Coordinates of C-alpha atoms in Angstrom, one line a residue:
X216 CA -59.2 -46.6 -58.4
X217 CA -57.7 -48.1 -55.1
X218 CA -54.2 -47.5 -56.7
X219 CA -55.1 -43.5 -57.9
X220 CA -56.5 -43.1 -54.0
X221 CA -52.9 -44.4 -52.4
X222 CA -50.7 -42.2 -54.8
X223 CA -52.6 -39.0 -53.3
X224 CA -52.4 -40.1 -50.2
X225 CA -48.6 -41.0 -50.6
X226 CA -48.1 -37.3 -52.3
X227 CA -49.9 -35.5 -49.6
X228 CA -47.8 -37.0 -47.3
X229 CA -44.6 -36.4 -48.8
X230 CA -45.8 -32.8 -49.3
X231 CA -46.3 -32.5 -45.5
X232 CA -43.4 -34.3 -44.6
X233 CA -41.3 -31.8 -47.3
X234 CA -42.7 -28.8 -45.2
X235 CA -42.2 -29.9 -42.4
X236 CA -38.2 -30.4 -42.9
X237 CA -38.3 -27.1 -45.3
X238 CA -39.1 -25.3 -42.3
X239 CA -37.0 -27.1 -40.1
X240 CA -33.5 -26.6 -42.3
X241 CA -32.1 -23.4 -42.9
X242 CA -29.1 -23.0 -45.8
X243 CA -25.7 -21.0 -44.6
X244 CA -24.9 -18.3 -47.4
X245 CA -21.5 -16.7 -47.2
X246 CA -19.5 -14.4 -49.6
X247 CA -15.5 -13.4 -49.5
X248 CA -16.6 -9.8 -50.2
X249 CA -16.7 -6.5 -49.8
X250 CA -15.0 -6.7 -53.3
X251 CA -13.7 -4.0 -55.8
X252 CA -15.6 -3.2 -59.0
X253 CA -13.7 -5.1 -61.8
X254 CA -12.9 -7.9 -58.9
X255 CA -14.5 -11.0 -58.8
X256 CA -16.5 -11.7 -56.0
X257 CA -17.9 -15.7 -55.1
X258 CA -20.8 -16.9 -52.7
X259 CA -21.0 -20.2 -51.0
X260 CA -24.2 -22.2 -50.3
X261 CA -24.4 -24.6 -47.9
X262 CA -26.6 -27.5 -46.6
X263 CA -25.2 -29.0 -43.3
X264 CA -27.8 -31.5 -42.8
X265 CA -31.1 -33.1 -44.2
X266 CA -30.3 -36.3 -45.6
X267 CA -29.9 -34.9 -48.8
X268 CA -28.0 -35.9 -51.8
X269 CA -28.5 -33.8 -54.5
X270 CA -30.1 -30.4 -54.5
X271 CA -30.6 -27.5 -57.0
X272 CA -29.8 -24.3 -55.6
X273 CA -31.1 -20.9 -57.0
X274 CA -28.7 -17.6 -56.1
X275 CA -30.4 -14.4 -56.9
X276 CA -29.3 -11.6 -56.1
X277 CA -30.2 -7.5 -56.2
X278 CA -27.5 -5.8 -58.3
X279 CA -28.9 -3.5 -60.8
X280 CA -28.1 -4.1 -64.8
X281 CA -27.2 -7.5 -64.4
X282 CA -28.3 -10.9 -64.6
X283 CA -30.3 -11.7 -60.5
X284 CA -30.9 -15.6 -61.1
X285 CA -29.0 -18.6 -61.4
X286 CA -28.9 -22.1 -61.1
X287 CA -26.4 -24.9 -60.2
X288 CA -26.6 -28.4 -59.1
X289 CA -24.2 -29.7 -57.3
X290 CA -25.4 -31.8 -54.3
X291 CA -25.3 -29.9 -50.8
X292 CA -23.5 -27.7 -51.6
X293 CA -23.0 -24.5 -54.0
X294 CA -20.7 -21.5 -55.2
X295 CA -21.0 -18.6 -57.4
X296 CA -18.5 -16.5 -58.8
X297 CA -19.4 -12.8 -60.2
X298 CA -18.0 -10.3 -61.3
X299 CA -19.4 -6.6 -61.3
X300 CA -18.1 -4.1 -63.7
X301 CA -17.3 -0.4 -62.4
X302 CA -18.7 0.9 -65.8
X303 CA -21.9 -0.6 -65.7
X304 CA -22.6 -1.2 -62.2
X305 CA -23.1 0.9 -58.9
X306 CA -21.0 0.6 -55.6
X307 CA -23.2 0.1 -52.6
X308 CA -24.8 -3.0 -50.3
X309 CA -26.7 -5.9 -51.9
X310 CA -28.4 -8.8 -50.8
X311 CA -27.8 -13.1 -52.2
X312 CA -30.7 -15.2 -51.5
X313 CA -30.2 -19.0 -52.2
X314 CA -32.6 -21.4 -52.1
X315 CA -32.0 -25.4 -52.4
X316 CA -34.7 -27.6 -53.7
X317 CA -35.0 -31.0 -54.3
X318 CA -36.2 -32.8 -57.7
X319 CA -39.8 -34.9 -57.0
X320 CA -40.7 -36.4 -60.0
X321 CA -41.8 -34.1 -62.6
X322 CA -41.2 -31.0 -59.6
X323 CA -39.1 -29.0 -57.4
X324 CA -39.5 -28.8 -54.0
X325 CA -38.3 -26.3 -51.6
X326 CA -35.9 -27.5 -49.3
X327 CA -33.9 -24.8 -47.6
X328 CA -33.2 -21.1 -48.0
X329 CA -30.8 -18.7 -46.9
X330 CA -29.3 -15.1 -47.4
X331 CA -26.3 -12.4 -47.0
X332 CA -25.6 -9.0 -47.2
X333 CA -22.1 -7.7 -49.7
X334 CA -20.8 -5.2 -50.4
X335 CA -19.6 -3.6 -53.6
X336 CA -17.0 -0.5 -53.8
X337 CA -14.9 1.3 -56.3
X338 CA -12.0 2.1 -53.7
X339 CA -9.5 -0.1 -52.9
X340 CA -10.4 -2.7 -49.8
X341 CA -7.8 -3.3 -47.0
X342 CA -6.4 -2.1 -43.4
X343 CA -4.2 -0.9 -41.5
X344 CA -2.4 -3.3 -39.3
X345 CA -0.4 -2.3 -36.3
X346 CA 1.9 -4.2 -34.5
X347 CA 4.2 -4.3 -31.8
X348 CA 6.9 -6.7 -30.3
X349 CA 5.9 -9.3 -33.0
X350 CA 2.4 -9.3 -31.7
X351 CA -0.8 -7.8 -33.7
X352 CA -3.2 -5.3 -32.5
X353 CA -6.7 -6.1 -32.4
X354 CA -8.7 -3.4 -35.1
X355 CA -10.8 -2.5 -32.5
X356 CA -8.2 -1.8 -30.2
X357 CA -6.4 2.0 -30.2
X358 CA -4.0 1.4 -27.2
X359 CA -0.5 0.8 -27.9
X360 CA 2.8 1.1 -25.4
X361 CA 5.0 3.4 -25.8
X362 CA 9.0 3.6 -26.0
X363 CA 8.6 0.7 -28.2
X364 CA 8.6 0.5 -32.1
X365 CA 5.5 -0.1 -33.3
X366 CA 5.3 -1.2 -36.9
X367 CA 2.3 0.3 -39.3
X368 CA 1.4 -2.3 -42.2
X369 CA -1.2 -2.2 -45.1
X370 CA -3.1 -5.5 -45.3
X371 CA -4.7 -6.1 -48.6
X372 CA -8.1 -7.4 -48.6
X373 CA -8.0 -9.4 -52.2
X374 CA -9.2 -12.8 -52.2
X375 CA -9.8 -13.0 -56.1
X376 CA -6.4 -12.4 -56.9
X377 CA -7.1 -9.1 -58.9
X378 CA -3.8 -7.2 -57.6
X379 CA -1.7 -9.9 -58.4
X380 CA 0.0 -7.9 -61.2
X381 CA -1.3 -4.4 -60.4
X382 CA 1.8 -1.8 -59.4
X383 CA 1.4 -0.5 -56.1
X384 CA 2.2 3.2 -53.9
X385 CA 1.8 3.5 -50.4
X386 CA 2.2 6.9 -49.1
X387 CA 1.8 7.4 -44.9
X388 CA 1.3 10.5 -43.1
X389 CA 1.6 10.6 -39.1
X390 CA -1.0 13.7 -38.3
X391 CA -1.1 15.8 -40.9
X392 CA 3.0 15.7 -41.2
X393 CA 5.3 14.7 -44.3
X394 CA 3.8 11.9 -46.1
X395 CA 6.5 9.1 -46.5
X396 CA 6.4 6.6 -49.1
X397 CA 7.0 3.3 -48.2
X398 CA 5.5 -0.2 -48.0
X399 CA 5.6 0.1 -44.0
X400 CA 5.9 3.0 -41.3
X401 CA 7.6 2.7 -38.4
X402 CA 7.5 4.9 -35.3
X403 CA 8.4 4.9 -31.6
X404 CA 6.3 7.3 -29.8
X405 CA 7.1 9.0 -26.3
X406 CA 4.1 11.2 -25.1
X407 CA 0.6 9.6 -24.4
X408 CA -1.4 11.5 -26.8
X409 CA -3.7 9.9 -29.3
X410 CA -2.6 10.0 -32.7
X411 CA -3.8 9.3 -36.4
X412 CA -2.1 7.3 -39.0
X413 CA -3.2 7.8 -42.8
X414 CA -2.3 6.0 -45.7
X415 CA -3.0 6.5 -49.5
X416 CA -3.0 3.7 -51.7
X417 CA -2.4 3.8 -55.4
X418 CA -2.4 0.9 -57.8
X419 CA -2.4 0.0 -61.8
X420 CA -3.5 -2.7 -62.9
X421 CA -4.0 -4.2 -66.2
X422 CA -7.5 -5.4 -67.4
X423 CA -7.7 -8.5 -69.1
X424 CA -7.3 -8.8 -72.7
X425 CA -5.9 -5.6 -72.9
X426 CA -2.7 -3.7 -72.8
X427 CA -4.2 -0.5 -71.2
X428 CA -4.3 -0.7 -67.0
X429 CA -6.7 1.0 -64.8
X430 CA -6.0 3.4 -61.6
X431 CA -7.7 1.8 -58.4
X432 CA -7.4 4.2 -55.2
X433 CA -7.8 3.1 -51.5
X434 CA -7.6 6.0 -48.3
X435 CA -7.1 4.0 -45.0
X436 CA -7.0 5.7 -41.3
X437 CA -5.9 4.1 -38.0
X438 CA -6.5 6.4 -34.7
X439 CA -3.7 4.8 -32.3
X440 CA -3.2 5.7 -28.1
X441 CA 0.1 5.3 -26.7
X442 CA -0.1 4.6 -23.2
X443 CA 2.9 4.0 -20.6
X444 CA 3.7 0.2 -19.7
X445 CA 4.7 -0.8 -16.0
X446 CA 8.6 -0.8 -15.9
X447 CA 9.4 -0.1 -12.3
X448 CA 8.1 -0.6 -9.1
X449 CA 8.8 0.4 -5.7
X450 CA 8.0 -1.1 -2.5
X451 CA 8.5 0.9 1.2
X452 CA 8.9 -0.6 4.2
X453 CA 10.4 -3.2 6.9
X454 CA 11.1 -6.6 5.5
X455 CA 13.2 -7.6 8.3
X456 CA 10.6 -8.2 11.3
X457 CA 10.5 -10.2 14.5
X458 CA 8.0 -12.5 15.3
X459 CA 4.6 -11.2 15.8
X460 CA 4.8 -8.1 13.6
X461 CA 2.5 -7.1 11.0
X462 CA 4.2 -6.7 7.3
X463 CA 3.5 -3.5 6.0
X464 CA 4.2 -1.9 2.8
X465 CA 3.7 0.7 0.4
X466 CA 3.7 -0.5 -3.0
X467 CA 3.7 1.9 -5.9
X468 CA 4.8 1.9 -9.6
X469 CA 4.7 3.9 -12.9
X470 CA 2.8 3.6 -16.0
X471 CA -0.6 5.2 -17.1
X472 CA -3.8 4.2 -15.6
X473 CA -5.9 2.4 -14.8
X474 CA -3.8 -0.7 -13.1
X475 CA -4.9 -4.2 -11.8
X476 CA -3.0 -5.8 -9.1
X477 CA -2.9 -8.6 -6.6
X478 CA -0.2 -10.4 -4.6
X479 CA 0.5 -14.3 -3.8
X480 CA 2.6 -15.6 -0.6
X481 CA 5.2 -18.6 -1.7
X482 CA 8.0 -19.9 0.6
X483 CA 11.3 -18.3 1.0
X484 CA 12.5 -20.6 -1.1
X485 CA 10.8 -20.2 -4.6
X486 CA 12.5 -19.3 -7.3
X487 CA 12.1 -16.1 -9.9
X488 CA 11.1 -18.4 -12.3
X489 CA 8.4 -19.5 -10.3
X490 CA 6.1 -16.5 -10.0
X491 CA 7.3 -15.2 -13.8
X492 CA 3.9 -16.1 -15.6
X493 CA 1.8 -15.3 -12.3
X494 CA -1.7 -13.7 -12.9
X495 CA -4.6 -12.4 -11.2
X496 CA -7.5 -14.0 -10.6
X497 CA -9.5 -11.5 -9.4
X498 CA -7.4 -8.3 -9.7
X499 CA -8.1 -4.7 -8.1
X500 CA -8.6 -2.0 -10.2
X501 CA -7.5 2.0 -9.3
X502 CA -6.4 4.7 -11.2
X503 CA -3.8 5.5 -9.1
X504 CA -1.0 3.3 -8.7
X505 CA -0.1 3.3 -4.8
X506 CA -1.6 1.1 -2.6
X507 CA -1.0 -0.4 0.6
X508 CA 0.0 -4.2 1.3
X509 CA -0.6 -5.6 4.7
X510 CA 0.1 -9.3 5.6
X511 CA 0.9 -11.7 9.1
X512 CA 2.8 -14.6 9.0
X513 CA 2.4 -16.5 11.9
X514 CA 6.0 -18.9 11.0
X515 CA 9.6 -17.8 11.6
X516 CA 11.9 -17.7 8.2
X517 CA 12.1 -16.4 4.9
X518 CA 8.6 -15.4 2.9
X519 CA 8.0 -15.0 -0.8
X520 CA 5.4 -11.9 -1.3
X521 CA 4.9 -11.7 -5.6
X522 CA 3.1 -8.3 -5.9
X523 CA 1.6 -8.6 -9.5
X524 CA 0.5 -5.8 -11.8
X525 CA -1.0 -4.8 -15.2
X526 CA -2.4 -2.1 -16.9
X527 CA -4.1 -1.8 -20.3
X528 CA -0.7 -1.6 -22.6
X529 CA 0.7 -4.7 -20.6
X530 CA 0.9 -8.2 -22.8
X531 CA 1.9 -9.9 -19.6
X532 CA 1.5 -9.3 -16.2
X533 CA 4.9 -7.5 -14.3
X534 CA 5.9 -9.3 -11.2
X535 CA 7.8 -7.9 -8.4
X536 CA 9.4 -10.3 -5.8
X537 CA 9.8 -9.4 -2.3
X538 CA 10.9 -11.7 0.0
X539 CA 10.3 -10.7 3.8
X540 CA 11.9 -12.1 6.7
X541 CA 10.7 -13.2 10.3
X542 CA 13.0 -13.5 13.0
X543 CA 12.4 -15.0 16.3
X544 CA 14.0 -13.0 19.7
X545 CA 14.8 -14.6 23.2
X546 CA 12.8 -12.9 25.6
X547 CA 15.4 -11.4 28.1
X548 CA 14.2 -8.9 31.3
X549 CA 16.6 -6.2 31.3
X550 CA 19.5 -5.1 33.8
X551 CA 17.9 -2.2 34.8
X552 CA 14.2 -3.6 35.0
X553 CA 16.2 -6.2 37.7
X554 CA 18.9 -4.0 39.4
X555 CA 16.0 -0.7 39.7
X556 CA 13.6 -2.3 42.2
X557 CA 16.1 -4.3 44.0
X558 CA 17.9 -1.0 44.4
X559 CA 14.9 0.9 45.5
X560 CA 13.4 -1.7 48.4
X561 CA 17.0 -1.7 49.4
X562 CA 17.1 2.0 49.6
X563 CA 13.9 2.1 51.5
X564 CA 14.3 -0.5 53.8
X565 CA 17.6 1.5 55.2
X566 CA 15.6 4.6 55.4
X567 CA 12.9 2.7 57.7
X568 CA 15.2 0.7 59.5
X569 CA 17.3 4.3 60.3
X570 CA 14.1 6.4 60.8
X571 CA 13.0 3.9 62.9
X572 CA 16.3 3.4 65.1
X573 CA 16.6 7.4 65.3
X574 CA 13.2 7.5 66.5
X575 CA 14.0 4.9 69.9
X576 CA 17.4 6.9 70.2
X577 CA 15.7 10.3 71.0
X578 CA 12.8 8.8 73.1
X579 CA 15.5 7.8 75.4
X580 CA 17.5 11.4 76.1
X581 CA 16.3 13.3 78.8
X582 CA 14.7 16.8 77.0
X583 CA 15.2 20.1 79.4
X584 CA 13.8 23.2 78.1
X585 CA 15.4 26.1 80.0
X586 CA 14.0 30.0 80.0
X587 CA 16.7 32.5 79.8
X588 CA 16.0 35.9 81.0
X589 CA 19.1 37.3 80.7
X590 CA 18.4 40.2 78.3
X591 CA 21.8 41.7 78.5
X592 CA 22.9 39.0 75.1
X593 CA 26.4 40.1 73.2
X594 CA 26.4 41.7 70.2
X595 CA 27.3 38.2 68.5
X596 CA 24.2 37.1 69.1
X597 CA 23.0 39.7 67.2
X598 CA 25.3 39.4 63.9
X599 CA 23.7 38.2 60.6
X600 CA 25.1 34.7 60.1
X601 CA 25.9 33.1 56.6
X602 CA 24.3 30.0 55.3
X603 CA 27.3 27.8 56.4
X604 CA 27.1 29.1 60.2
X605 CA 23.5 28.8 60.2
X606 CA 24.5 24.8 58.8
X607 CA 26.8 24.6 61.6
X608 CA 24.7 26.1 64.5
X609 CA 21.8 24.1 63.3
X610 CA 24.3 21.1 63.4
X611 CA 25.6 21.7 66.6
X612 CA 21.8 22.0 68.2
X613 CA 20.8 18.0 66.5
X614 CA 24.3 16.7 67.9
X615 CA 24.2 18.8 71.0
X616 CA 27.6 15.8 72.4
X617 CA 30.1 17.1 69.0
X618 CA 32.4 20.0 68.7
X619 CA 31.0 22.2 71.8
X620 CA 33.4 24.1 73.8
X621 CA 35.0 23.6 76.8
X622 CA 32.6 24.5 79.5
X623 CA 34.4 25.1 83.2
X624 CA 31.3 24.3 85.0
X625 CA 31.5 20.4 83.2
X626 CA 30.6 17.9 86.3
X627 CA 31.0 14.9 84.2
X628 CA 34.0 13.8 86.3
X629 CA 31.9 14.3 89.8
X630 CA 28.9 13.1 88.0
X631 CA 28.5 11.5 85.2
X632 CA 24.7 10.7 85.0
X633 CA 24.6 14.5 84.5
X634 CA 26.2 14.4 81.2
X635 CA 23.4 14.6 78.9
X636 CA 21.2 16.7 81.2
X637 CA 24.3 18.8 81.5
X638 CA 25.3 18.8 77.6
X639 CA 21.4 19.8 77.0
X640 CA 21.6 22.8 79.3
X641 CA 25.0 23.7 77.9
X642 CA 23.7 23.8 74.3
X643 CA 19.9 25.3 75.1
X644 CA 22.5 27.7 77.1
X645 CA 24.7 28.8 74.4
X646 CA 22.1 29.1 72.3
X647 CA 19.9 31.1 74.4
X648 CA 22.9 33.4 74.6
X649 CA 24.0 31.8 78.0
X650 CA 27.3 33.0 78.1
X651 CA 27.9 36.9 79.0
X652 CA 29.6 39.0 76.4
X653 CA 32.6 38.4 78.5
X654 CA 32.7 34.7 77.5
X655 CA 32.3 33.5 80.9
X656 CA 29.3 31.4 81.7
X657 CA 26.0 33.3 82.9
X658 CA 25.4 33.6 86.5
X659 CA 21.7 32.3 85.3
X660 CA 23.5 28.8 83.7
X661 CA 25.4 28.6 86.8
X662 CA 22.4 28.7 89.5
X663 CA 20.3 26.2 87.5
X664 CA 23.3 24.2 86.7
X665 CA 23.9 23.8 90.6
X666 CA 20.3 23.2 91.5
X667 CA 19.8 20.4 89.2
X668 CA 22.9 18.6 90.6
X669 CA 21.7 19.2 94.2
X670 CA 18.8 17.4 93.6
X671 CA 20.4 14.6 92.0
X672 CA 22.1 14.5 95.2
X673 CA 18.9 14.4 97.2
X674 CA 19.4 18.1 98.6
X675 CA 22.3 17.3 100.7
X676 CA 24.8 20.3 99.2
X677 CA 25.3 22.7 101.9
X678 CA 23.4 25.8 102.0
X679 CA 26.8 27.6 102.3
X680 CA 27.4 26.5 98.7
X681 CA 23.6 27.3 97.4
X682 CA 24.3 30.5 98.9
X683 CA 27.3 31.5 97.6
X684 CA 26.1 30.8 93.9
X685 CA 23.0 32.7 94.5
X686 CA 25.4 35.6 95.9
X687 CA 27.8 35.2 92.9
X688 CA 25.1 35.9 90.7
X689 CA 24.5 39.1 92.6
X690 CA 27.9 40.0 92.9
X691 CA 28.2 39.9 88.7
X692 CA 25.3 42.1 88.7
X693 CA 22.9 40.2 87.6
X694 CA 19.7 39.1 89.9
X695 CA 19.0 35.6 89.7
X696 CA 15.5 34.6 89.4
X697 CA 13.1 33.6 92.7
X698 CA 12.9 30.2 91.8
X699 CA 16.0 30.5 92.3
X700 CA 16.9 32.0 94.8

């Protein structure tokens, strides 16, 4: 009875223990489809862990008019191999389920299960596979560079081996044109347009045990975008500088948007090869290629600037070298920032020092203002006078000592202290019009003339003398005035 009780308790147990891992495993199912009708297509089942060593594993599957369940043992792992006729079955989607159980005594237990979706068609299965400087194009990817030949290539998806013998025709057409047939089509395109590329497939091949061969058809498109790689670009600006300038340039370059870019600063004395397989870290994106590159170095010599750009059609970055150049200057003052000022203090200083000396010169003559009233003036006086005579009058009146005529009445012999009271009078005289139309000195002149020099004398000139003037001034008809007289 005891030993009954402990085999139930053992099963229960294991029962628990068996769900407990069944839900905690989980079977990988895969398939090489989709697959042609007539093709044979194969699933795998697989058990990656558990601790198991030998499983049966149960495929069914949801293909109508055909067998759905079968079994294989083969440890933790499984494959099937089926093949579905095009005569009796229908192309479309299907589901594999697998599950794995393990042998308990007299039972099975669930151990694992898993599933997959494949596919089942009457057309032929393949792509179309673009390429381009050796390197493939992604099937997702419709972008493509143009002035370059770009290869078109049908890949055929047949992992049975079904075409092995089958004769095949491949016939491509480039939008709508002339079909060409060939086993590959190749093309260099120039414009950026998007294009289409379609191909027709045609092979026969030979059923098994039988001489007759059956006609299998594939239609394949490929939408393609040729866009313009980066071949060029042109940098403006000053790459000679002196030291303290800012580097600034204007970088632009061809090629269809939208671009990324950056730039690196290197030593003048790295090499090409150095900054060939640069890229960006964390590159700017614009749609329009031009854009300004602003830098400071705060050394003297030769700098490396690698300006490095991409677009969408670019396998590698395109790197553009420009080395700049900083060039220290002495600091020399100017000639005429030293000779101006000098110059000008110089100048001044003269025209203070001879304002100045002018100034004491004049305080020092002895100024007489004398009133002529001797209305009877020539006609000379009279005469409009050209710009030189008024120069030469005017000069004549500021240097009253230079080029004056010879005046009879000069007392500079008899008395000499006279001579600039004298040569003032004189001047006032002949400007005033002192001298008579006749040219000979006013009466007026005269009478003043000889009262200032018999002062000087202390009034001892004989009033026979001071007489007589006064009378000559009579006798000439003209009467002197009563201070003079």
């Amino acid at each position: 009875m005891k030993s009954v009780r402990s085999s139930c308790e053992l099963f229960t147990a294991s029962a628990l223990l068996l769900a407990v891992v069944t839900r905690a495993l989980e079977l990988n199912v895969t398939n090489d489809g989709p697959a042609i009708l007539d093709s044979t297509i194969t699933f795998m089942a697989k058990l990656e862990s558990g601790g198991y060593t030998d499983l049966y594993f149960q495929f069914r599957h949801n293909v109508p008019h055909a067998k759905q369940e079968y079994w294989i043992e083969n440890g933790t792992m499984a494959s099937l191999a089926l093949t579905f006729e095009s005569s009796r079955h229908p192309s479309g989607d299907y589901v594999m389920e697998v599950t794995a159980y393990e042998s308990y005594f007299f039972s099975k237990h669930k151990v694992a299960f898993g599933k997959c979706r494949f596919t089942l068609t009457r057309d032929i299965v393949g792509r179309i596979v673009v390429s381009q400087d050796n390197r493939t194009l992604p099937n997702d990817r419709l972008i493509l560079a143009t002035n370059r030949t770009t290869n078109f290539t049908f890949e055929l998806h047949d992992p049975s081996g079904y075409f092995n013998k089958s004769v095949n025709s491949l016939s491509w057409k480039l939008d709508y044109g002339h079909s060409v047939y060939a086993p590959y089509l190749e093309k260099n395109f120039t414009d950026t347009r998007q294009h289409t590329v379609y191909l027709v497939v045609v092979a026969l091949v030979s059923r098994p045990n039988s001489t007759s061969q059956v006609v299998k058809v594939g239609s394949f498109t490929r939408d393609v975008a040729p866009k313009d790689p980066i071949t060029s670009v042109s940098v403006e600006g000053n790459v000679w500088l002196r030291h303290g300038d800012v580097v600034s340039l204007q970088v632009s370059c061809n090629g269809s948007a939208p671009y990324n870019y950056c730039w690196k600063y290197f030593p003048g004395n790295t090499t090409s090869n150095s900054t060939a397989n640069l890229t960006c870290e964390e590159p700017i994106s614009t749609n329009m290629c031009r854009f300004p590159l602003v830098h400071y170095f705060p050394q003297d010599g030769p700098h490396l600037i690698a300006i490095i750009l991409s677009n969408v059609v670019q396998s590698r970055p395109f790197v553009k070298n420009i080395e700049v150049h900083i060039y220290d200057v002495s600091h020399k003052g100017l000639l005429s920032m030293i000779i101006l000022p000098i110059t000008c203090s110089l100048l001044a200083i003269v025209i203070i020092v001879t304002g100045a000396a002018y100034h004491v010169h004049t305080r020092s003559h002895l100024h007489v203002e004398v009133a002529d009233f001797d209305f009877q003036r020539g006609d000379h006086e009279l005469t409009e006078r050209t710009f030189w005579e008024h120069l030469l009058s005017a000069w004549r009146d500021a240097f009253p000592g230079c080029m004056r005529p010879h005046d009879p009445y000069d007392t500079d012999d008899e008395h000499p202290e006279f001579g600039n009271a004298k040569n003032d009078l004189g001047g006032d005289a002949e400007r005033s019009g002192g001298r008579s139309s006749g040219g000979e000195t006013s009466p007026f002149v005269k009478n003043v003339a000889l009262r200032l020099r018999d002062e000087a004398d202390g009034g001892d000139a004989p009033p026979s003398e001071r007489k007589e003037a006064a009378v000559g001034g009579s006798a000439n008809g003209t009467e002197s005035p009563p201070f003079v007289k």
